[in-house]
XYZ file of C-alpha atoms in Angstrom:
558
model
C 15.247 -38.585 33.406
C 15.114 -36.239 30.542
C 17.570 -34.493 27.411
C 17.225 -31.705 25.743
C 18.059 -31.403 22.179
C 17.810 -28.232 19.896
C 17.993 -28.196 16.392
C 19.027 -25.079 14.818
C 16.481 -24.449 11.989
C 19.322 -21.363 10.284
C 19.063 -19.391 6.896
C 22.788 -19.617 5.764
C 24.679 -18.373 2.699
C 26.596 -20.311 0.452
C 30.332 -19.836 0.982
C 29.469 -17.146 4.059
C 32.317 -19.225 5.620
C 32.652 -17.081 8.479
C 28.836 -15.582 8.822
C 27.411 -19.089 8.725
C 29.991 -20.117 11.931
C 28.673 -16.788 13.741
C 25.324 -18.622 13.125
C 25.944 -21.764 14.445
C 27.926 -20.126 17.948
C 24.926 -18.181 18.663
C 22.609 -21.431 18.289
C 24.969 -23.043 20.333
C 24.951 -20.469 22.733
C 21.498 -20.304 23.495
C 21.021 -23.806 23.189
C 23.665 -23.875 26.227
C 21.628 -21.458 28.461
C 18.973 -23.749 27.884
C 21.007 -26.701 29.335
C 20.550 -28.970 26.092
C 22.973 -31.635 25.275
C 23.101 -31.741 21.972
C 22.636 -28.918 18.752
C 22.162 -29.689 15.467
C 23.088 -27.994 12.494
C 21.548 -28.647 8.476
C 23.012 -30.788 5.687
C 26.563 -28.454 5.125
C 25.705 -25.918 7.626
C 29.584 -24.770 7.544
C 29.353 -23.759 3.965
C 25.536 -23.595 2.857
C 24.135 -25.609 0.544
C 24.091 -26.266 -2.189
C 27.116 -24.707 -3.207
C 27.901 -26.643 -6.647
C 30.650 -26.338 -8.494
C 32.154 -24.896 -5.523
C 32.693 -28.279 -4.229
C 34.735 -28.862 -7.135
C 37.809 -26.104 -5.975
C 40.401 -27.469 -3.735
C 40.738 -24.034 -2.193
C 36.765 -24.352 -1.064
C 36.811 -27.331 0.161
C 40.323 -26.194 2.536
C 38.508 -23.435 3.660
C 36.001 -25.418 4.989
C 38.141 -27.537 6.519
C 39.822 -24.704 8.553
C 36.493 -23.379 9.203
C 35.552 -26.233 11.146
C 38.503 -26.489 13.034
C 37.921 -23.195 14.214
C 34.662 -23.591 14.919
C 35.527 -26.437 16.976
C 37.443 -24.491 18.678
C 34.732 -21.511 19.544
C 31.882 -24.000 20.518
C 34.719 -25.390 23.593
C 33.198 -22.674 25.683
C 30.072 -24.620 25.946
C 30.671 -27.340 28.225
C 28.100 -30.670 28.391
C 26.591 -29.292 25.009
C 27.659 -31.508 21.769
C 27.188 -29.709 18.213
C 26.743 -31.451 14.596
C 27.643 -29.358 12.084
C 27.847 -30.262 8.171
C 30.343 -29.603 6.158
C 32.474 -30.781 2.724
C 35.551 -32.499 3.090
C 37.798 -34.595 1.326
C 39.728 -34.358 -2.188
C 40.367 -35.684 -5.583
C 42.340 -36.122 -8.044
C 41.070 -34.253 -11.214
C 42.794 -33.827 -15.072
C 40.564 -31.708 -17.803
C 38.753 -34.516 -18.680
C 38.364 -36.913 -15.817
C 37.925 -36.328 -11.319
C 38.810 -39.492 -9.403
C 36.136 -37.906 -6.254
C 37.440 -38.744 -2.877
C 35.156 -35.753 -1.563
C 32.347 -36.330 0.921
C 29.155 -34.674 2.432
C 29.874 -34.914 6.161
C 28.618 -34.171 9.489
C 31.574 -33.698 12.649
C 31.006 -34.188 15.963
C 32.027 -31.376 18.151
C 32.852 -31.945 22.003
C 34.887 -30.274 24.393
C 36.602 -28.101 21.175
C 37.675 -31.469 19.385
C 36.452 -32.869 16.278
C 35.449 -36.434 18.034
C 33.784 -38.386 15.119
C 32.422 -37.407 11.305
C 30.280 -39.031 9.613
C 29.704 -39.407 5.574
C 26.588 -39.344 3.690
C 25.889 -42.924 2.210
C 23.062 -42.190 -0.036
C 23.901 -39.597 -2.592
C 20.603 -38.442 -4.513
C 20.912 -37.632 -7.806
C 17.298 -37.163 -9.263
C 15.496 -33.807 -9.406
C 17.679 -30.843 -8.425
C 20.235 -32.770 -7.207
C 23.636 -33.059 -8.068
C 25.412 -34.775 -5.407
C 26.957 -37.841 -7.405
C 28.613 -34.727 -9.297
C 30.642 -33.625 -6.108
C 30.929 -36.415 -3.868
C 31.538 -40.550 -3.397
C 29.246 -42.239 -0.998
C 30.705 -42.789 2.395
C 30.538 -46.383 4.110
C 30.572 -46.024 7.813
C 28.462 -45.548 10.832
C 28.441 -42.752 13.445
C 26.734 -43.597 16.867
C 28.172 -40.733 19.907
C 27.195 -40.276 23.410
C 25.527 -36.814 24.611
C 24.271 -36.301 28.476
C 26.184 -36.841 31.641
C 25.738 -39.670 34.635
C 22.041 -41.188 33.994
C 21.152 -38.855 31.027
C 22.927 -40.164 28.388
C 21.932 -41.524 24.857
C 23.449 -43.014 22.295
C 22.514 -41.213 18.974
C 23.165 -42.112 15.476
C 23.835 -39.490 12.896
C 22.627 -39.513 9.414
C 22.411 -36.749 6.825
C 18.727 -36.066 4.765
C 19.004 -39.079 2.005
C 20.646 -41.342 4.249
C 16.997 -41.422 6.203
C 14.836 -42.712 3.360
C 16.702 -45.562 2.747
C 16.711 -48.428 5.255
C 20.136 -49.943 5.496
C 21.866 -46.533 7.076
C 19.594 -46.522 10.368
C 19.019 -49.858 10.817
C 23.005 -50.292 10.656
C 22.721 -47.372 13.123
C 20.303 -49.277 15.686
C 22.796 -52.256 15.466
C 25.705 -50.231 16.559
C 23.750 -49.012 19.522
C 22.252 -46.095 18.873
C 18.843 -45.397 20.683
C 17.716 -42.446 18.670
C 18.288 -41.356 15.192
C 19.277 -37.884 14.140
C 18.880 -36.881 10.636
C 20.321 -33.699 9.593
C 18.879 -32.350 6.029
C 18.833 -29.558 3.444
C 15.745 -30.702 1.239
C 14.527 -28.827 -1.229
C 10.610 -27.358 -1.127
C 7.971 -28.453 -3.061
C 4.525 -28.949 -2.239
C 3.400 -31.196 0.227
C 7.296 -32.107 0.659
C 7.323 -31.375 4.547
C 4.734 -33.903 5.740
C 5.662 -36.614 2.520
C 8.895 -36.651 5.155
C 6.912 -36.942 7.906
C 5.503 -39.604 6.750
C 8.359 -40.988 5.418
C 10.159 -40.622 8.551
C 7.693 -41.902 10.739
C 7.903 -44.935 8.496
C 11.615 -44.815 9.357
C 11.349 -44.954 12.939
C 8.541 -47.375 13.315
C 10.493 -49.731 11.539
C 13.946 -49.449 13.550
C 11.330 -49.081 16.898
C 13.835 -45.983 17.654
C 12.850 -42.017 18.176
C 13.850 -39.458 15.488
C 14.729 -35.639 14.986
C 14.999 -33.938 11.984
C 17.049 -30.929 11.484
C 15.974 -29.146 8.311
C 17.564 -25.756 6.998
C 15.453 -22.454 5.716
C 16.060 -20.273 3.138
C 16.118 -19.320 -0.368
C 19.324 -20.297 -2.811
C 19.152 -19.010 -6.166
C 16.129 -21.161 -7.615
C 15.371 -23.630 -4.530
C 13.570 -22.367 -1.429
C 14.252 -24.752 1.944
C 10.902 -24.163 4.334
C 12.112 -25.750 7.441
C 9.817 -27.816 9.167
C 12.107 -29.261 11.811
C 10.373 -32.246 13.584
C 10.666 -35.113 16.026
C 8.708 -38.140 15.683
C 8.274 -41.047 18.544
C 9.280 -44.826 17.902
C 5.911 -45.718 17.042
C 5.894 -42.866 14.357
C 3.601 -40.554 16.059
C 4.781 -36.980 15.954
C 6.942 -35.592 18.442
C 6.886 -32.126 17.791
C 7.050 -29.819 14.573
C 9.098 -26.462 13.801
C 7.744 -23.638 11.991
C 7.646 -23.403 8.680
C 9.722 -20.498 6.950
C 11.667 -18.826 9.391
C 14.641 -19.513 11.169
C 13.930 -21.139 15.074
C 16.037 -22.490 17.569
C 13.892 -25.682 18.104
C 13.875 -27.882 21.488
C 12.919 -31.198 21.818
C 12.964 -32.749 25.421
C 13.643 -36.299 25.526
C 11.737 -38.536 27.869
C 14.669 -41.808 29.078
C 12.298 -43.087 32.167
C 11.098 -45.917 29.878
C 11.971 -47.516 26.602
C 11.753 -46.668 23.527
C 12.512 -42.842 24.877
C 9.270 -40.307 24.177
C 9.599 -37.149 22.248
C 8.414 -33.961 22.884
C 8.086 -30.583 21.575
C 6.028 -27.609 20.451
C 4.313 -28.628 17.462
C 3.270 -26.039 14.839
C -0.026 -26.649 13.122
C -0.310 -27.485 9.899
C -0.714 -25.511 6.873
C -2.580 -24.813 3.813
C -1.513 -25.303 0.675
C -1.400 -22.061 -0.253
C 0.159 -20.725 2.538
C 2.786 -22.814 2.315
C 3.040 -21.780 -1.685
C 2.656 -17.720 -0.670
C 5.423 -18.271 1.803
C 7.912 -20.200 -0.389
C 7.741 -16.946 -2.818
C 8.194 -14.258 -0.594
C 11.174 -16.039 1.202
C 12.342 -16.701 -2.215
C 12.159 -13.564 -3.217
C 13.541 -11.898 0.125
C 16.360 -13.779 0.263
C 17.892 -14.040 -3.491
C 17.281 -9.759 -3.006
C 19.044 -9.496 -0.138
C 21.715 -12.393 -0.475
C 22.982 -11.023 -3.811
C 22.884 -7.223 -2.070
C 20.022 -5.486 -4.819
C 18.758 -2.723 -3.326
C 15.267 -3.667 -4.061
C 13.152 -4.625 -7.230
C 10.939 -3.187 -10.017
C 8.582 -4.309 -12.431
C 6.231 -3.394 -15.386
C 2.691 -3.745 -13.666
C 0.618 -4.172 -16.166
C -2.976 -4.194 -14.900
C -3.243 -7.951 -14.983
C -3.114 -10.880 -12.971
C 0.295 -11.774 -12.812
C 1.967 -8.474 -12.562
C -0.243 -7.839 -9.863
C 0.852 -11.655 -7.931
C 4.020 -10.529 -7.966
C 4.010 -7.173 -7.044
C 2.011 -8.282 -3.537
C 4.518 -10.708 -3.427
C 7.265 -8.792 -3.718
C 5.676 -5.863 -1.077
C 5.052 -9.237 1.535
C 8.997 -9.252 0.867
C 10.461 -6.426 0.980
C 8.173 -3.790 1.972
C 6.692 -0.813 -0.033
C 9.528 1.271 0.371
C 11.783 -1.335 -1.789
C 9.683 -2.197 -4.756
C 9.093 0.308 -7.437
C 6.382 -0.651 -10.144
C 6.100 0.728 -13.716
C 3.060 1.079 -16.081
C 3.925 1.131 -19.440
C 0.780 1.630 -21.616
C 0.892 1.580 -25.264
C -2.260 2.241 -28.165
C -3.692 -1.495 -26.870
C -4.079 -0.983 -23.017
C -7.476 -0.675 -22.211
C -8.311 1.965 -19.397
C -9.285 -0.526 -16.799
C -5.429 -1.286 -17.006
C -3.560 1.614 -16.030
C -6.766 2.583 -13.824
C -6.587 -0.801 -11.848
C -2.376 -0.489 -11.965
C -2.924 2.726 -9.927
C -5.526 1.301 -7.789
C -2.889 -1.824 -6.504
C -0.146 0.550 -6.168
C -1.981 2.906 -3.915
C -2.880 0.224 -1.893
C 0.333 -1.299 -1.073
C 2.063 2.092 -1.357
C 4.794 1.251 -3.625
C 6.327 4.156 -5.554
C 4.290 4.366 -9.278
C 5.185 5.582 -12.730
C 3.681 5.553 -16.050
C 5.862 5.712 -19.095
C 3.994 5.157 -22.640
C 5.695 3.372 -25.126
C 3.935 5.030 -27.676
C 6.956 7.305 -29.238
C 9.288 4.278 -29.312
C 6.564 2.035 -31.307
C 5.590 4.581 -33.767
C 9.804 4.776 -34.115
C 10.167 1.068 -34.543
C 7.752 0.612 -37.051
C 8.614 4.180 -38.815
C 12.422 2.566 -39.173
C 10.938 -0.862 -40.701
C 8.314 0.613 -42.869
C 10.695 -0.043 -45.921
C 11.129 -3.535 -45.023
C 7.463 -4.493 -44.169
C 5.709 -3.079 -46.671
C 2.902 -5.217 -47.688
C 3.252 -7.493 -44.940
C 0.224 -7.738 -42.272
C 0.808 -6.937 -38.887
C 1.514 -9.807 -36.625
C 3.428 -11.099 -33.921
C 5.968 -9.122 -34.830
C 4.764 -5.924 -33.765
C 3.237 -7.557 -30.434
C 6.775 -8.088 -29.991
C 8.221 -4.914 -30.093
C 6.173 -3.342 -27.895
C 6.765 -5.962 -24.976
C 11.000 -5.729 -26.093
C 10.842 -2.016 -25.359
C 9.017 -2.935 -21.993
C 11.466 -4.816 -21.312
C 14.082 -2.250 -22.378
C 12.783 0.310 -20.603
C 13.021 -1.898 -16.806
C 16.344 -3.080 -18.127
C 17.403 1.045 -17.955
C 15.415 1.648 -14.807
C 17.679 -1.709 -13.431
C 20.874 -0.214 -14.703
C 20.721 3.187 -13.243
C 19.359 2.752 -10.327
C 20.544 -0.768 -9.335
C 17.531 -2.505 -8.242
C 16.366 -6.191 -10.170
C 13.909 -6.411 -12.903
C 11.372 -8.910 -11.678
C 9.649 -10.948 -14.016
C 6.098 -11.962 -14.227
C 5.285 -14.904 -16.616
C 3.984 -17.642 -14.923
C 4.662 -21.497 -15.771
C 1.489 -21.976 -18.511
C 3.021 -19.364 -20.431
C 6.821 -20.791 -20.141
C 5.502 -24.069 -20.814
C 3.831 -22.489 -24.095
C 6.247 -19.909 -25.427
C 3.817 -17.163 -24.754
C 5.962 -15.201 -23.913
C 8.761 -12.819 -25.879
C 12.691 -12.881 -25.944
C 14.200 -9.821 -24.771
C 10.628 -8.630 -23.418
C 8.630 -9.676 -20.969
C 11.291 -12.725 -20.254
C 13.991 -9.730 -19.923
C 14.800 -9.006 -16.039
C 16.790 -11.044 -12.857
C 14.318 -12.481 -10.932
C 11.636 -14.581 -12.624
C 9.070 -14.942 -9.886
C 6.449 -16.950 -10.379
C 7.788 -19.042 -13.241
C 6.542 -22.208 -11.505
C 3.006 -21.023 -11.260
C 0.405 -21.919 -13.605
C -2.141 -19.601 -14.522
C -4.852 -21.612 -12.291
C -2.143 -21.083 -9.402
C -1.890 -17.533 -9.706
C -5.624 -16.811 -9.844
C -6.104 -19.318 -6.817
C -2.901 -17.230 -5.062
C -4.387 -14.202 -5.739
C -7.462 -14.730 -4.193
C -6.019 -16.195 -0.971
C -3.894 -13.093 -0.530
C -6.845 -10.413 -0.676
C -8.508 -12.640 2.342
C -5.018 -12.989 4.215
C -2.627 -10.744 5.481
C 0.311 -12.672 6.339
C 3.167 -9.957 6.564
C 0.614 -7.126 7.492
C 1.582 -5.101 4.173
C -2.503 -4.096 3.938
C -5.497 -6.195 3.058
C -6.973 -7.092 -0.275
C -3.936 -5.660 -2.012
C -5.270 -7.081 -5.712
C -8.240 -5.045 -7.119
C -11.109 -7.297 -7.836
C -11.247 -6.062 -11.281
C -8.195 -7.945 -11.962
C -8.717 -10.973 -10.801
C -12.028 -11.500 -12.623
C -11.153 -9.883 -16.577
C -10.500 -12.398 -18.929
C -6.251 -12.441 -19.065
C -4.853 -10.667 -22.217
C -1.542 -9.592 -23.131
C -2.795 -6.243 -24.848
C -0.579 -6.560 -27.463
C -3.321 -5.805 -30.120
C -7.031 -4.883 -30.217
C -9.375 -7.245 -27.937
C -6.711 -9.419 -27.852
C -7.130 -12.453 -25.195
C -4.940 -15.249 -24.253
C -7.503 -17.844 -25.433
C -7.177 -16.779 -28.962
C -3.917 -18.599 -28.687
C -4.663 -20.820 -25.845
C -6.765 -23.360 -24.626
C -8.825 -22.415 -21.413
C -6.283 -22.658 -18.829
C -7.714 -25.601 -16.781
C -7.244 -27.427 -19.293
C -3.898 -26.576 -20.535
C -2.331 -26.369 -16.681
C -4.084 -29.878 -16.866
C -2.479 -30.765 -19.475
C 0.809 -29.390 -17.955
C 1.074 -30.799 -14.957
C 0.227 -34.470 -15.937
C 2.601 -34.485 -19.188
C 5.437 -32.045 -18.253
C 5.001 -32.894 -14.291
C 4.304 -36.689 -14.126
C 5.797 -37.700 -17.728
C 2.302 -39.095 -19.054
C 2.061 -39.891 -22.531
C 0.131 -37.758 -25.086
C -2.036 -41.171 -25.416
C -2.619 -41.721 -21.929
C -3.985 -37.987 -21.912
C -6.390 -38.102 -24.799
C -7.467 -41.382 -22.941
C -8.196 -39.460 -20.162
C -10.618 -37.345 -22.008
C -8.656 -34.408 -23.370
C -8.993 -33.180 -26.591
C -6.764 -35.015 -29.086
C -6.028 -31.318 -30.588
C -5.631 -29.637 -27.234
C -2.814 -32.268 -26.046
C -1.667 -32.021 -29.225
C -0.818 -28.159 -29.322
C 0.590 -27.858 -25.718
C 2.390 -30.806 -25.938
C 4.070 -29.218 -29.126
C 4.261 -25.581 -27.425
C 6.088 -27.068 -24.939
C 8.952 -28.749 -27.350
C 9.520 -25.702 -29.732
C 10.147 -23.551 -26.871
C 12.914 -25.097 -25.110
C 14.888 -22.336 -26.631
C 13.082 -19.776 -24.908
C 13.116 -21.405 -21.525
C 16.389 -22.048 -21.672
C 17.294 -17.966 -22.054
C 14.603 -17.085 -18.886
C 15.881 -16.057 -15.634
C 16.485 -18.230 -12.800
C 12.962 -18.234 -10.697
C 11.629 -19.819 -7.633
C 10.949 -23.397 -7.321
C 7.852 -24.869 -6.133
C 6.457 -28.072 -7.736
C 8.570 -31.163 -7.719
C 9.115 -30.821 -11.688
C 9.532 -27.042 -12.541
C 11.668 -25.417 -15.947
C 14.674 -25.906 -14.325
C 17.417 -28.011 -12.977
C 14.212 -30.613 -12.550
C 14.140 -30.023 -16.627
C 16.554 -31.132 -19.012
C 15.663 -31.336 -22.591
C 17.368 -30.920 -25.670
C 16.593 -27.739 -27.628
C 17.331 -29.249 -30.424
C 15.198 -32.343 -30.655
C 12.991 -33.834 -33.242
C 11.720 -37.036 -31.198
C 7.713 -37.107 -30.855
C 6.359 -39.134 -28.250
């Protein structure tokens, strides 16, 4: 005796309402030609997730409601095929000043064109980039239905993403009968976050001795990135079957009911690098918060160095040469290798290529503040300039011909401050803002030996990747003048703005007291800055974000 179940791994849009039903139908619909029992949907397939503040409107939240009652109403045509579909529902009672929640993260039930059972998220997390304690009040009950007809059925209990990694939801779950757990999730990526839950869920069902499946969304939404990853894992926690990672899949797991516990099975998809999971995350990123907010495509200021180049074979891997428009804009400090190498990468990937010098508007800039800086020394403040009328210049390019400015600082120079205002920071799209330096160079390098989206091998010029990085913002100017060697300050990074260590627990460690000392500082003064950056992808589990939440103005030392 067997059951099919398909989980419908689906790249929604927050507050698509009425595209994200068409979605779910056509799962349904194939999942019905397939004879499965049951579908299910992410975490708030109905309305996408996350959608915020949204959650907060009584007008959303009755939208959604009819939504689902007409969806209900669609997925009647499939007869013998049960669908789980998340949604919002709920109210509150709100003044300026205080909101009395009565507003829920649910899943419904949907049989035979009736809404037979919902279920409400128990577990609200609120750590990281989420928010949910914001929006909604923790639920209290248990939701254990029936799929399958004469012999074939099973008694499933539902549960939605944070629900899972607690213990109390599915063992209450087992002791209402259920014989298999289905957890339906919209988690967040971050490295390594797809098999920490199968691990974790593995864990899960060991423990209840009951079979799982894990419905996981894909997608990018403003700064988070969902990879997908749907799975199935067995009773005794070995793995059932895995999704792929990054695109959307209508994935079916056949249950085995001759013998108790019931057996899993699936396709399983086999597992990943690091990097490709990281190169991935980006270019859906990037594909989807272009396409999502309707830009025509993107442009940036290549510069002839290492990150400008990253993003520009990301953003090709996304959105295809004919898209992505790139801009050199030498001034009296670009070396030759630079615009010659800029030219070199944009032949190869095809993109369309201009060079504008910036030359006229410097000599302007400093012709109008001669008065006012006489005597004074060159400094920083010219560096400046020149990357503000970079940025000025894209910013134009953006307005008149409607595509977004992406940005290409990476996370050791947000982290740092190195990195202007209005300049280089200026643009929609910040890219690779949770990259540090070490990343990018290791990125780099695994894109010229793959080809992942067949946009043309070894799209990065060698040249580039093996120069010593320099902003070019005066003569032989490198970052290391102002910098420590970026192993150790991504080091540095990662343990004290990552993991929260303690300046003493790093010099213990064997960094230099003055090197922890000066990043550590960097990374306080420039709150300001970070706080003024585009929104850009997510991809470690601490990134300058909603993960980040400092004061700017702050005088505590640790």
């Amino acid at each position: 005796m067997t059951l099919k179940i398909c989980i419908a791994q689906l790249n929604l849009l927050v507050g698509d309402l009425a595209g994200n039903s068409e979605k779910i139908v056509a799962a349904a619909q194939q999942s019905h030609a397939q004879g499965a029992a049951l579908l299910l949907t992410p975490e708030l397939s109905l309305c996408g997730y996350a959608a915020e503040d949204l959650f907060l409107r009584p007008a959303f939240i009755a939208a959604c409601d009819d939504a689902l009652n007409a969806l209900a109403q669609q997925l009647a045509l499939f007869d013998g095929l049960t669908v789980v579909v998340g949604h919002p529902t709920g109210d509150d009672q709100r003044t300026k000043s205080v909101a009395t929640q009565n507003r829920f993260n649910a899943a419904s039930v949907l049989q035979g064109g009736q809404i037979v059972a919902t279920y409400r998220k128990r577990e609200l997390p609120n750590y990281q980039v989420f928010d949910e304690r914001r929006y909604f009040a923790p639920g209290d009950g248990v939701c254990v239905f029936s799929v399958g007809q004469g012999d074939s059925v099973v008694r499933v209990g539902l549960l939605i993403c944070e629900d899972a990694w607690f213990e109390a939801p599915a063992r209450l779950a087992k002791q209402a009968g259920a014989q298999l757990l289905a957890v339906i999730n919209a988690s967040p990526f971050h490295v390594g976050k797809g098999y920490e839950r199968e691990e974790v869920m593995g864990k899960r069902a060991r423990c209840e001795q009951l079979p799982l499946v894990y419905a996981h969304l894909v997608g990018g939404q403003d700064e988070v990135v969902f990879e997908g990853h749907s799975f199935a894992v067995n009773a005794d926690a070995s793995l059932g079957g895995r999704a792929p990672s990054f695109v959307e899949d209508l994935f079916t797991v056949t249950v085995d009911m001759t013998e108790l516990p019931m057996r899993l099975s699936a396709s399983v998809a086999p597992l990943r690098s690091e990097e490709a999971d990281l190169w991935d995350a980006l270019v859906l990123g990037v594909r989807d918060y272009i396409a999502k907010n309707r830009f025509p495509g993107a442009l940036l200021g290549l510069s002839g160095g290492i990150d400008s180049a990253l993003v520009l074979a990301i953003a090709v891997d996304a959105l295809g040469p004919e898209k992505v428009r790139a801009v050199m804009m030498p001034s009296p400090y670009t070396a030759d290798i630079s615009w010659l190498d800029a030219r070199e990468m944009a032949r190869r990937l095809g993109v369309r290529y201009n060079e504008i010098s910036i030359l006229p508007e410097f000599e302007a800039f400093k012709a109008s503040l001669a008065a006012e800086f006489s005597g004074l020394a060159p400094d920083t403040t010219e560096e400046n300039i020149q990357a503000r009328i970079r940025g000025t210049l894209l910013m134009a390019l953006s307005n008149k011909f409607g595509s977004i400015v992406l940005t290409t600082g990476n996370k050791s120079e947000m982290a740092t401050g190195y990195c202007t205002l209005y300049g280089d920071m200026a643009g929609g799209f910040a890219v690779i803002k949770d990259l540090t330096k070490s990343q990018v160079f290791r990125l780099a390098r695994w894109r010229n030996a793959h080809d992942p989206y067949g946009m043309g091998a070894t799209p990065i010029p060698e040249r580039i990747i093996t120069r010593p990085p320099s902003a070019e913002l005066r003569a032989d100017q490198t970052d290391q003048d102002s910098l420590p060697p970026y192993d150790v300050l991504d080091a540095i990074l990662e343990r004290y703005m990552e993991n929260d260590e303690s300046i003493e627990t790093l010099i213990a460690a064997g960094f230099a007291p003055s090197d922890v000392e000066k990043v550590t500082r960097l990374i306080q003064l420039n709150e300001y800055k970070r706080r003024q950056a585009p929104v850009g992808i997510r991809l470690t589990h601490r990134s300058f974000g909603k993960d980040w939440r400092y004061p700017i103005t702050n005088r505590f030392r640790a």
